[in-house]
Short mmCIF file of C-alpha atoms (C1' of nucleotides) in Angstrom, two decimals:
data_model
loop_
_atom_site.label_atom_id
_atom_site.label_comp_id
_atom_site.label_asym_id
_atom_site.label_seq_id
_atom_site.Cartn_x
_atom_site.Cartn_y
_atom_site.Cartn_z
CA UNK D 1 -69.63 -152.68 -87.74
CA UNK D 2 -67.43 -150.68 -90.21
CA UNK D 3 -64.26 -151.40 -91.63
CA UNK D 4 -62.46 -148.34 -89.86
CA UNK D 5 -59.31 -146.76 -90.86
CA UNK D 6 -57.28 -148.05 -88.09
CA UNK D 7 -58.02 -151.80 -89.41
CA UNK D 8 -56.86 -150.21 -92.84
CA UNK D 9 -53.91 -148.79 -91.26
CA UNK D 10 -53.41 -152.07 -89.72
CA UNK D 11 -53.25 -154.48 -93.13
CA UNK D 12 -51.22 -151.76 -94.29
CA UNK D 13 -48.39 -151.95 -91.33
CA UNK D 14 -48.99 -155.38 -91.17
CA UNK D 15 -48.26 -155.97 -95.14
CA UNK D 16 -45.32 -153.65 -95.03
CA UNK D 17 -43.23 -155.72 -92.01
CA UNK D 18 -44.71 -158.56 -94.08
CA UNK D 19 -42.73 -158.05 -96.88
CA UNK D 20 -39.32 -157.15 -94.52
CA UNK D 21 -39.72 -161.08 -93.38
CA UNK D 22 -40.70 -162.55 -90.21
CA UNK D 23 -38.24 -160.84 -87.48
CA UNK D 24 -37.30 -157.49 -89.26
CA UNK D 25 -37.39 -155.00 -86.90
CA UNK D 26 -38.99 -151.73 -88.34
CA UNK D 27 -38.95 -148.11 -86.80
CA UNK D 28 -42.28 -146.95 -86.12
CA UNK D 29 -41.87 -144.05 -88.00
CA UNK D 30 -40.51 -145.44 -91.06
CA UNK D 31 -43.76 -147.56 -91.48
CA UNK D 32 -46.00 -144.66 -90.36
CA UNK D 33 -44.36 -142.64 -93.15
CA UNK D 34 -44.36 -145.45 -96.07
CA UNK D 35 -47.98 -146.58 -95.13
CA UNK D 36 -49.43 -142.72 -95.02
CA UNK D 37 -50.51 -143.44 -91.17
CA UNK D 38 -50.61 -140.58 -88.44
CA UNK D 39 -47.91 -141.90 -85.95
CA UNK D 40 -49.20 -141.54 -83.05
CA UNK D 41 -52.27 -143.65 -84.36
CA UNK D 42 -49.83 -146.38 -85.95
CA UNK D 43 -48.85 -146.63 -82.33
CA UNK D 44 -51.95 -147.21 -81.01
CA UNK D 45 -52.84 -149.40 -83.90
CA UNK D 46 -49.65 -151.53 -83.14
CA UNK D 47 -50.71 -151.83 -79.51
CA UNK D 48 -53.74 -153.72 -80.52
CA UNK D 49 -51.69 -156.03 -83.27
CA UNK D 50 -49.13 -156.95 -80.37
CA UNK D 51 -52.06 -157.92 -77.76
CA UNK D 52 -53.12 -160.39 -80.65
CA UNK D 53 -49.51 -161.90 -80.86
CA UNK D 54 -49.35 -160.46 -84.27
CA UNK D 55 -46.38 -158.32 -84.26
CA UNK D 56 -43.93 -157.70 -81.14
CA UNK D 57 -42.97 -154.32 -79.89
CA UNK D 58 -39.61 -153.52 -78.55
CA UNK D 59 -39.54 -150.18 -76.61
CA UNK D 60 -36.22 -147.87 -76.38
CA UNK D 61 -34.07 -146.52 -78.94
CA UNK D 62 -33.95 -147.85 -82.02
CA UNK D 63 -37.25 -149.36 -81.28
CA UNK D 64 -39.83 -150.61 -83.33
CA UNK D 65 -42.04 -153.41 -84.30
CA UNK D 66 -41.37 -157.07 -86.05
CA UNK D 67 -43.96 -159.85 -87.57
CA UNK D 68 -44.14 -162.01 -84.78
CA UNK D 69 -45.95 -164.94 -87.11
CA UNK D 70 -44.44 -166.33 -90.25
CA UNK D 71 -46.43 -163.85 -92.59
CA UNK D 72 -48.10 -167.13 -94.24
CA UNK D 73 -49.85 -167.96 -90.81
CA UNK D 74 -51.71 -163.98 -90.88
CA UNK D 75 -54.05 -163.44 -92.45
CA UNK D 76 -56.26 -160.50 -93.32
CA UNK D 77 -59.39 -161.62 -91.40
CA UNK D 78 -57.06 -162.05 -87.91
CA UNK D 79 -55.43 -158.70 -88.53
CA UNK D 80 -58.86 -156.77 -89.19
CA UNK D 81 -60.23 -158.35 -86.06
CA UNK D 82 -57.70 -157.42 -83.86
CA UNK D 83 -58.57 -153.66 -84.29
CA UNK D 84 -62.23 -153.88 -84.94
CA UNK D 85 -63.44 -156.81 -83.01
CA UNK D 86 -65.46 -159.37 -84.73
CA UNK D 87 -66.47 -158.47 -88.26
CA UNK D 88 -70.58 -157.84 -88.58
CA UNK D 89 -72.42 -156.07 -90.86
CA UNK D 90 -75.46 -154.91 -89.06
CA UNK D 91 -76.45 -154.26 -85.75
CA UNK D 92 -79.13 -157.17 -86.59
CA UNK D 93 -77.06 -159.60 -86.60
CA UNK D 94 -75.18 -158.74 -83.40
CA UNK D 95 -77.94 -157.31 -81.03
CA UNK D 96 -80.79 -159.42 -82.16
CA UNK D 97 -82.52 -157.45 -78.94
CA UNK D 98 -82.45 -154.65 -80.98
CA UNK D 99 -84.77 -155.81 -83.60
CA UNK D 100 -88.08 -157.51 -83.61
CA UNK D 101 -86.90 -160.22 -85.13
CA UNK D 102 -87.64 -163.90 -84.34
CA UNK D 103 -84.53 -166.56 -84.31
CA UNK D 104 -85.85 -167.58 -87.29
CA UNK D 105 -85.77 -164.29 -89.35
CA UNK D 106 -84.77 -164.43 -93.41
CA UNK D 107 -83.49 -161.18 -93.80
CA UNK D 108 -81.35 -162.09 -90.71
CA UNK D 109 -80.11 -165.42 -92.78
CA UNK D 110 -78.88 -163.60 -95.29
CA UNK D 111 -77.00 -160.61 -93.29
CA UNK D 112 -75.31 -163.59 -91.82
CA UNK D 113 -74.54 -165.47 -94.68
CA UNK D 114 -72.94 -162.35 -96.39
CA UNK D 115 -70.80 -161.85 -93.49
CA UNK D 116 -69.35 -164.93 -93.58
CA UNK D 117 -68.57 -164.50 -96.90
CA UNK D 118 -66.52 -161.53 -95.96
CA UNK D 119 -65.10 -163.16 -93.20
CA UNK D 120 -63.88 -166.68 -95.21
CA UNK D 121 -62.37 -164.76 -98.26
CA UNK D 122 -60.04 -162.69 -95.66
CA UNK D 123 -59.52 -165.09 -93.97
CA UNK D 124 -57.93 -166.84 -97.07
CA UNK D 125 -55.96 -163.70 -97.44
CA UNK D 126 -52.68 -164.47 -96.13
CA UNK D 127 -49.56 -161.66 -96.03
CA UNK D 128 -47.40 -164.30 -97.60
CA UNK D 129 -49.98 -164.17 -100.79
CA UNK D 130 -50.45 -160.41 -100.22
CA UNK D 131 -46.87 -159.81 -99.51
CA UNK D 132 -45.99 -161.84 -102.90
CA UNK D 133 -48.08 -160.08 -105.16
CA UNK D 134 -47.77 -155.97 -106.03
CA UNK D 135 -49.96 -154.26 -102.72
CA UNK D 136 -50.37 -151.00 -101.12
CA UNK D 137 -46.78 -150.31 -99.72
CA UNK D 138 -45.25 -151.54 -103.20
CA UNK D 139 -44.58 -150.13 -105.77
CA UNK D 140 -46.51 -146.83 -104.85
CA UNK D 141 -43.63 -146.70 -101.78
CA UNK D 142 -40.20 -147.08 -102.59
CA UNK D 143 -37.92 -149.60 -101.17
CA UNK D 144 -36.81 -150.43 -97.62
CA UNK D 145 -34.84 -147.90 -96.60
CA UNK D 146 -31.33 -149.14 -95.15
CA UNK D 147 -29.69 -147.85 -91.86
CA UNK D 148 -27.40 -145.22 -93.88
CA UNK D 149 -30.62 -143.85 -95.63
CA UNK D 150 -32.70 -143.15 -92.03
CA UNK D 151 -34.92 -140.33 -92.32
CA UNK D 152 -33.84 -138.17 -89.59
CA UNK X 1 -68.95 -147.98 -95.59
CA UNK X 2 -71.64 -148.95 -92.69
CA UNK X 3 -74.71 -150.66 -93.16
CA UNK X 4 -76.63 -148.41 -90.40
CA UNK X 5 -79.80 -148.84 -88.74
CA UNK X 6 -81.37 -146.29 -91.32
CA UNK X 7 -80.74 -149.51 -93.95
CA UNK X 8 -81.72 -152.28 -91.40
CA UNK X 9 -85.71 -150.19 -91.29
CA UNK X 10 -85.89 -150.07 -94.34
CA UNK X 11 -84.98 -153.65 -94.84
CA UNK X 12 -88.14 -153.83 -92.44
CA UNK X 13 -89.84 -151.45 -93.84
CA UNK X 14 -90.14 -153.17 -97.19
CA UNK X 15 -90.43 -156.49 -96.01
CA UNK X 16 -93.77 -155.82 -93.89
CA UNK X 17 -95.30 -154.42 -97.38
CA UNK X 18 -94.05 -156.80 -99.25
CA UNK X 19 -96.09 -159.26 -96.71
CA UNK X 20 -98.81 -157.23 -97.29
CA UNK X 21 -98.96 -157.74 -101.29
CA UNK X 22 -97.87 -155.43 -103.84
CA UNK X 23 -100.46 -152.61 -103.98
CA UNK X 24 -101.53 -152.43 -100.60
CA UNK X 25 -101.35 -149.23 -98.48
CA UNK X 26 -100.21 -149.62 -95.51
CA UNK X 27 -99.86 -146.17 -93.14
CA UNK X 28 -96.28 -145.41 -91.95
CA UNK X 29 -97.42 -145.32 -88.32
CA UNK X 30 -98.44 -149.03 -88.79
CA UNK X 31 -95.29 -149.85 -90.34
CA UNK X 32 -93.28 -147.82 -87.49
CA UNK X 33 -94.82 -149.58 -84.47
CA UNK X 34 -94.49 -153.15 -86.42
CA UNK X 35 -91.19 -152.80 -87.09
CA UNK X 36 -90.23 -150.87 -84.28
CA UNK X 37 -88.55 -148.17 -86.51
CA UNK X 38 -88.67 -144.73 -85.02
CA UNK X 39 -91.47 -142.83 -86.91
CA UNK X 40 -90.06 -139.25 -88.32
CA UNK X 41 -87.11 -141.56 -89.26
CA UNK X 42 -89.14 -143.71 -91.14
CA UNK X 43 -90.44 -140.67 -92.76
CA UNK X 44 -87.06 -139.84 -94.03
CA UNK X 45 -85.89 -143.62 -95.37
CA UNK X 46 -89.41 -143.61 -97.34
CA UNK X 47 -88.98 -141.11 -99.09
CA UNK X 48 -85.33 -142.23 -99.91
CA UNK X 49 -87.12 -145.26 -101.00
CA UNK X 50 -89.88 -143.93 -102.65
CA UNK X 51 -87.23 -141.99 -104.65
CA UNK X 52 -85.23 -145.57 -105.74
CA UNK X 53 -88.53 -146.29 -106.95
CA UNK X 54 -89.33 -149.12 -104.54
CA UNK X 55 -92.52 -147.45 -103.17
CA UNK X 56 -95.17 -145.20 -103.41
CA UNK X 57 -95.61 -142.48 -100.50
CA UNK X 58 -99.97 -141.97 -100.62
CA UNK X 59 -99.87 -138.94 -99.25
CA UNK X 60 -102.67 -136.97 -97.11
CA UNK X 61 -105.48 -138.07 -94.90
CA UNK X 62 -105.45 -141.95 -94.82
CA UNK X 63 -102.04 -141.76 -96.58
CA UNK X 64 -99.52 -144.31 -96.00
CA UNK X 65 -96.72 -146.21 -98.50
CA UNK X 66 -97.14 -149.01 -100.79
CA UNK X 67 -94.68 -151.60 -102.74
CA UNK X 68 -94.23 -150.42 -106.21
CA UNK X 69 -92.98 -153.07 -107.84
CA UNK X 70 -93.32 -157.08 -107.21
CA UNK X 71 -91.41 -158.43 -104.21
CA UNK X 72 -89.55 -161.13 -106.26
CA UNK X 73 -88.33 -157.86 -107.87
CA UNK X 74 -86.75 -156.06 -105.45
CA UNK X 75 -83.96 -157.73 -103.02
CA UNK X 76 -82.04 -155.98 -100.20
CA UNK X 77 -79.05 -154.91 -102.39
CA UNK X 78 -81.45 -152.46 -103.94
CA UNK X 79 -83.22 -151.30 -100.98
CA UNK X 80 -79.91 -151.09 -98.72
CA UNK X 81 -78.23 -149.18 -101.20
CA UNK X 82 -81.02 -146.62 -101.71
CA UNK X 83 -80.06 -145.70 -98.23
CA UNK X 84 -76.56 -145.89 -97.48
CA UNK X 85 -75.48 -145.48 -101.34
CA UNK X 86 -73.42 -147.99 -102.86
CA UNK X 87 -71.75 -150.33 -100.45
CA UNK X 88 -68.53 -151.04 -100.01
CA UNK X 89 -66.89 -152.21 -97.13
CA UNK X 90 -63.64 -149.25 -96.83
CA UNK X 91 -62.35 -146.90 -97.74
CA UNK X 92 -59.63 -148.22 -99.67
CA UNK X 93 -62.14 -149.41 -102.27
CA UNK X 94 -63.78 -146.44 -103.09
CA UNK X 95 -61.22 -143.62 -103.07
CA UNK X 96 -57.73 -145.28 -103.89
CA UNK X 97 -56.54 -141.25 -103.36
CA UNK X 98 -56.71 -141.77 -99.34
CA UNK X 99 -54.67 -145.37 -100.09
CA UNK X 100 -50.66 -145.02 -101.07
CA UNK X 101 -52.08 -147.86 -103.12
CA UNK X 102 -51.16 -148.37 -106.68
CA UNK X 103 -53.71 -149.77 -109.22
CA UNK X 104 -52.53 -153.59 -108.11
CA UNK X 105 -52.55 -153.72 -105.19
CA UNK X 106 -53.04 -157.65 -103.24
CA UNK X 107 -55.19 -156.37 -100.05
CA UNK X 108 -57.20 -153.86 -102.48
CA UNK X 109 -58.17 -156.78 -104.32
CA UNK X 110 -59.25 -158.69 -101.20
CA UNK X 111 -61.44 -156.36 -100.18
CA UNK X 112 -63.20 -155.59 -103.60
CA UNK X 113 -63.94 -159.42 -103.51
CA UNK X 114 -65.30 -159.19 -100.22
CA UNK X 115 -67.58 -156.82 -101.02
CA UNK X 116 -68.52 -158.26 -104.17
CA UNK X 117 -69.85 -161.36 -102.13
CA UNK X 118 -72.16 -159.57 -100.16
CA UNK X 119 -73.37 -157.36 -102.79
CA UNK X 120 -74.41 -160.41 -104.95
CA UNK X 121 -75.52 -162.03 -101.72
CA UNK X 122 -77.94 -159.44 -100.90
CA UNK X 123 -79.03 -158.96 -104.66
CA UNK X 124 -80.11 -162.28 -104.59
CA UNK X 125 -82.46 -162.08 -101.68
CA UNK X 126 -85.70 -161.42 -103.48
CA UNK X 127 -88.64 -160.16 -101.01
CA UNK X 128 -90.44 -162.70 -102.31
CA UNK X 129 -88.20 -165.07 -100.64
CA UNK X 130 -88.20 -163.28 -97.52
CA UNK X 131 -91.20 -162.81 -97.36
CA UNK X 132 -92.24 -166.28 -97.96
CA UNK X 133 -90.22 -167.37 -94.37
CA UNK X 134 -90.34 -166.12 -91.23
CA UNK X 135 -88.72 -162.96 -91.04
CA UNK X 136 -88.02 -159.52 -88.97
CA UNK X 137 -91.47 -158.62 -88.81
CA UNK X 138 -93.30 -162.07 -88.99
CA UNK X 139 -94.14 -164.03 -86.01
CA UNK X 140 -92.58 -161.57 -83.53
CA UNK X 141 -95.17 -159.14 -84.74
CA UNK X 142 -98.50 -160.05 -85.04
CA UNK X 143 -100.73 -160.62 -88.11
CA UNK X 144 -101.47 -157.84 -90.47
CA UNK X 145 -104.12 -155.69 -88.87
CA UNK X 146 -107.82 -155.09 -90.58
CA UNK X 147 -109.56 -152.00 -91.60
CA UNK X 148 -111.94 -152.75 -88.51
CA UNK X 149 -108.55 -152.79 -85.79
CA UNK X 150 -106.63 -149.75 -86.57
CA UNK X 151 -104.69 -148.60 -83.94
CA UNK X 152 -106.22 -145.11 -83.18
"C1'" DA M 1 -26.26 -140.41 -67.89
"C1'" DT M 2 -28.32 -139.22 -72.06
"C1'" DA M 3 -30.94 -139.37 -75.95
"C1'" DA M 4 -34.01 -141.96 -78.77
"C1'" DA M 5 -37.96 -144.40 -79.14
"C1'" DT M 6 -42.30 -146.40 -77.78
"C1'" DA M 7 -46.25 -147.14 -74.09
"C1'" DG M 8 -50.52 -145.84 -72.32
"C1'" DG M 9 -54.14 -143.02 -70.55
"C1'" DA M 10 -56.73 -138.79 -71.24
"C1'" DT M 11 -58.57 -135.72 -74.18
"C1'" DT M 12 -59.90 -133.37 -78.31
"C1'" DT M 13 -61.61 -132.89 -82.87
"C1'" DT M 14 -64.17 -134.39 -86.54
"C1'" DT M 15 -67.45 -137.06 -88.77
"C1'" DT M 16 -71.34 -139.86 -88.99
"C1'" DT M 17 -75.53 -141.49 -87.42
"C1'" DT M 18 -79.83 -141.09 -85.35
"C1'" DA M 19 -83.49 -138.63 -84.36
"C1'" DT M 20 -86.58 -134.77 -83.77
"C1'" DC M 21 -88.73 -130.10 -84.60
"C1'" DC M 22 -91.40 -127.20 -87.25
"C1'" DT M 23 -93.91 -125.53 -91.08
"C1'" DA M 24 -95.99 -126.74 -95.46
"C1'" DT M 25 -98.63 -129.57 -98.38
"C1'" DT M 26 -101.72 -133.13 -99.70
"C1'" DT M 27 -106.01 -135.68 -99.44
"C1'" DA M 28 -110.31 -137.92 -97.56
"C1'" DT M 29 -114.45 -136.77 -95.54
"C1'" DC M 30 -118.12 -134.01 -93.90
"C1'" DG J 1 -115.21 -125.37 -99.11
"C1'" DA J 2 -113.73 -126.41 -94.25
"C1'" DT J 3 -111.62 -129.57 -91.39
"C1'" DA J 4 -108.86 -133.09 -89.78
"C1'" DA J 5 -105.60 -136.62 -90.83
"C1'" DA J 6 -101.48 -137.79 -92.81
"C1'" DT J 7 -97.11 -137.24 -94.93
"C1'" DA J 8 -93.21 -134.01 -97.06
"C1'" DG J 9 -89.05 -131.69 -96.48
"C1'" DG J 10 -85.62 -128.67 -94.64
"C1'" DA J 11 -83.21 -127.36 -90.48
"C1'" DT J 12 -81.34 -128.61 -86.47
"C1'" DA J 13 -80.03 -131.08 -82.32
"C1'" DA J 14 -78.25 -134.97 -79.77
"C1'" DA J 15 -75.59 -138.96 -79.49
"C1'" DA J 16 -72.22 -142.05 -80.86
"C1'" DA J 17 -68.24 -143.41 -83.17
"C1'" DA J 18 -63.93 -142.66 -85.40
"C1'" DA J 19 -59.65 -140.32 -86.04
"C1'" DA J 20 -56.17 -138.10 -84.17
"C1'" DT J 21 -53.30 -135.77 -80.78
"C1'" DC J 22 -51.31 -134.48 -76.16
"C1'" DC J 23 -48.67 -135.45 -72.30
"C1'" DT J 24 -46.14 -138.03 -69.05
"C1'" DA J 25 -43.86 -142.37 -68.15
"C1'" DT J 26 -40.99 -146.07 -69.34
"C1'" DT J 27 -37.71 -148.63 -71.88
"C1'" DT J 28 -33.33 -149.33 -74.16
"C1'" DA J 29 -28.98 -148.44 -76.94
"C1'" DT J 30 -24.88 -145.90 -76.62
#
DNA sequence: ATAAATAGGATTTTTTTTATCCTATTTATC
DNA sequence: GATAAATAGGATAAAAAAAATCCTATTTAT
């Protein structure tokens, strides 16, 4: 399984309400713009963050989406997974019919051992930490915009 | 960046030589049916291999590949990167242009650490070591065949 | 009621992966 | 040297996955 860009796009949207607090309510569009995300894909994307209680949508005008979770109680590894499903690296290590492999295989043991690896150190990523520290949306984007600055 | 089937056969690939010994020759047909890798495929990941310097491609009449170097020399970071180039688990990582990231940024960080793990995890899994266990190819498949029991 | 915004399903485009086809070349053996 | 057995290597096809967009419907503030 591969990191995708939608699981990219979704640290990214995820870090930006992150560092707006808990129960900001951003526009759609203001994150798609700041994070570099196709819209219509952020939407999409959001879709699969708000079926994983991660963010909340609300619909209508002056819509948008809010942190549902106190930003220290996300973490990376939850976020990822929402989009992607379970994190694997090989198909080994998911399909074991697909390989001649006993239950007992080495190679096996290790694909698994790296992917927990990944798994545990995102995991231990949490958007308070990320949000905290400099990150993709800062300083590269500028800051929040406020209601008298709305793009139009 | 995905670790695909092509790297998962020649995980395989390697392994079954490297339970063979060093030097021996062992034909690619063999090596396709035992590790149920598709055989013009395997044709293609050899050569990749044989390029990395990991084996030797015999070829001609009675042709086949051999392990070039000594199985507690080579480990799966080497032979999974001769396939699928240099892993790394997004994009983020490896072109920071697609990313409105700057240098510092919290998640990039994450994710080089991430992959860091399982690039030291696999370069410490020596074929030695994998081959001395059970593995993919060993007991599913049976024992090495002889001169005498070639499969026509 | 209207306009602004997002939802959600269908569809398209693009990219990547997987695999195969075909001809050429190499090598053991007779 | 001729022949048959193998693999090489480039081109190409098929399949799958990822990325993105389209379109209609629904929700909500004003």
């Amino acid at each position: 399984m591969k990191i995708t860009m939608a699981a990219e796009y979704a640290v990214r949207c995820v870090l930006y309400l992150a560092k707006h607090g808990q129960d900001v309510l951003v526009s759609r569009q203001e994150i798609a713009e700041r994070t570099l995300t196709p819209g219509k894909f952020l939407a999409k994307i959001a879709q699969d963050l708000a079926k994983a209680g991660i963010l909340t949508i609300k619909q209508g005008a002056k819509g948008g989406y809010r942190l549902r979770r106190d930003p220290k109680d996300v973490n990376m590894l939850v976020v990822v997974e929402a989009i992607i499903g379970e994190i694997s690296l090989n198909e080994c290590t998911v399909r074991p019919s697909t390989c001649p492999s006993s239950l007992d295989c080495s190679a096996n043991l290790i694909w698994q051992r790296a992917r927990q690896q990944v798994r545990e150190t995102l995991r231990q990523a949490t958007f308070a930490d990320l949000a905290r520290q400099g990150s993709c949306c800062v300083p590269a984007f500028p800051p929040p915009l406020h209601a008298s600055e709305q793009i139009p």
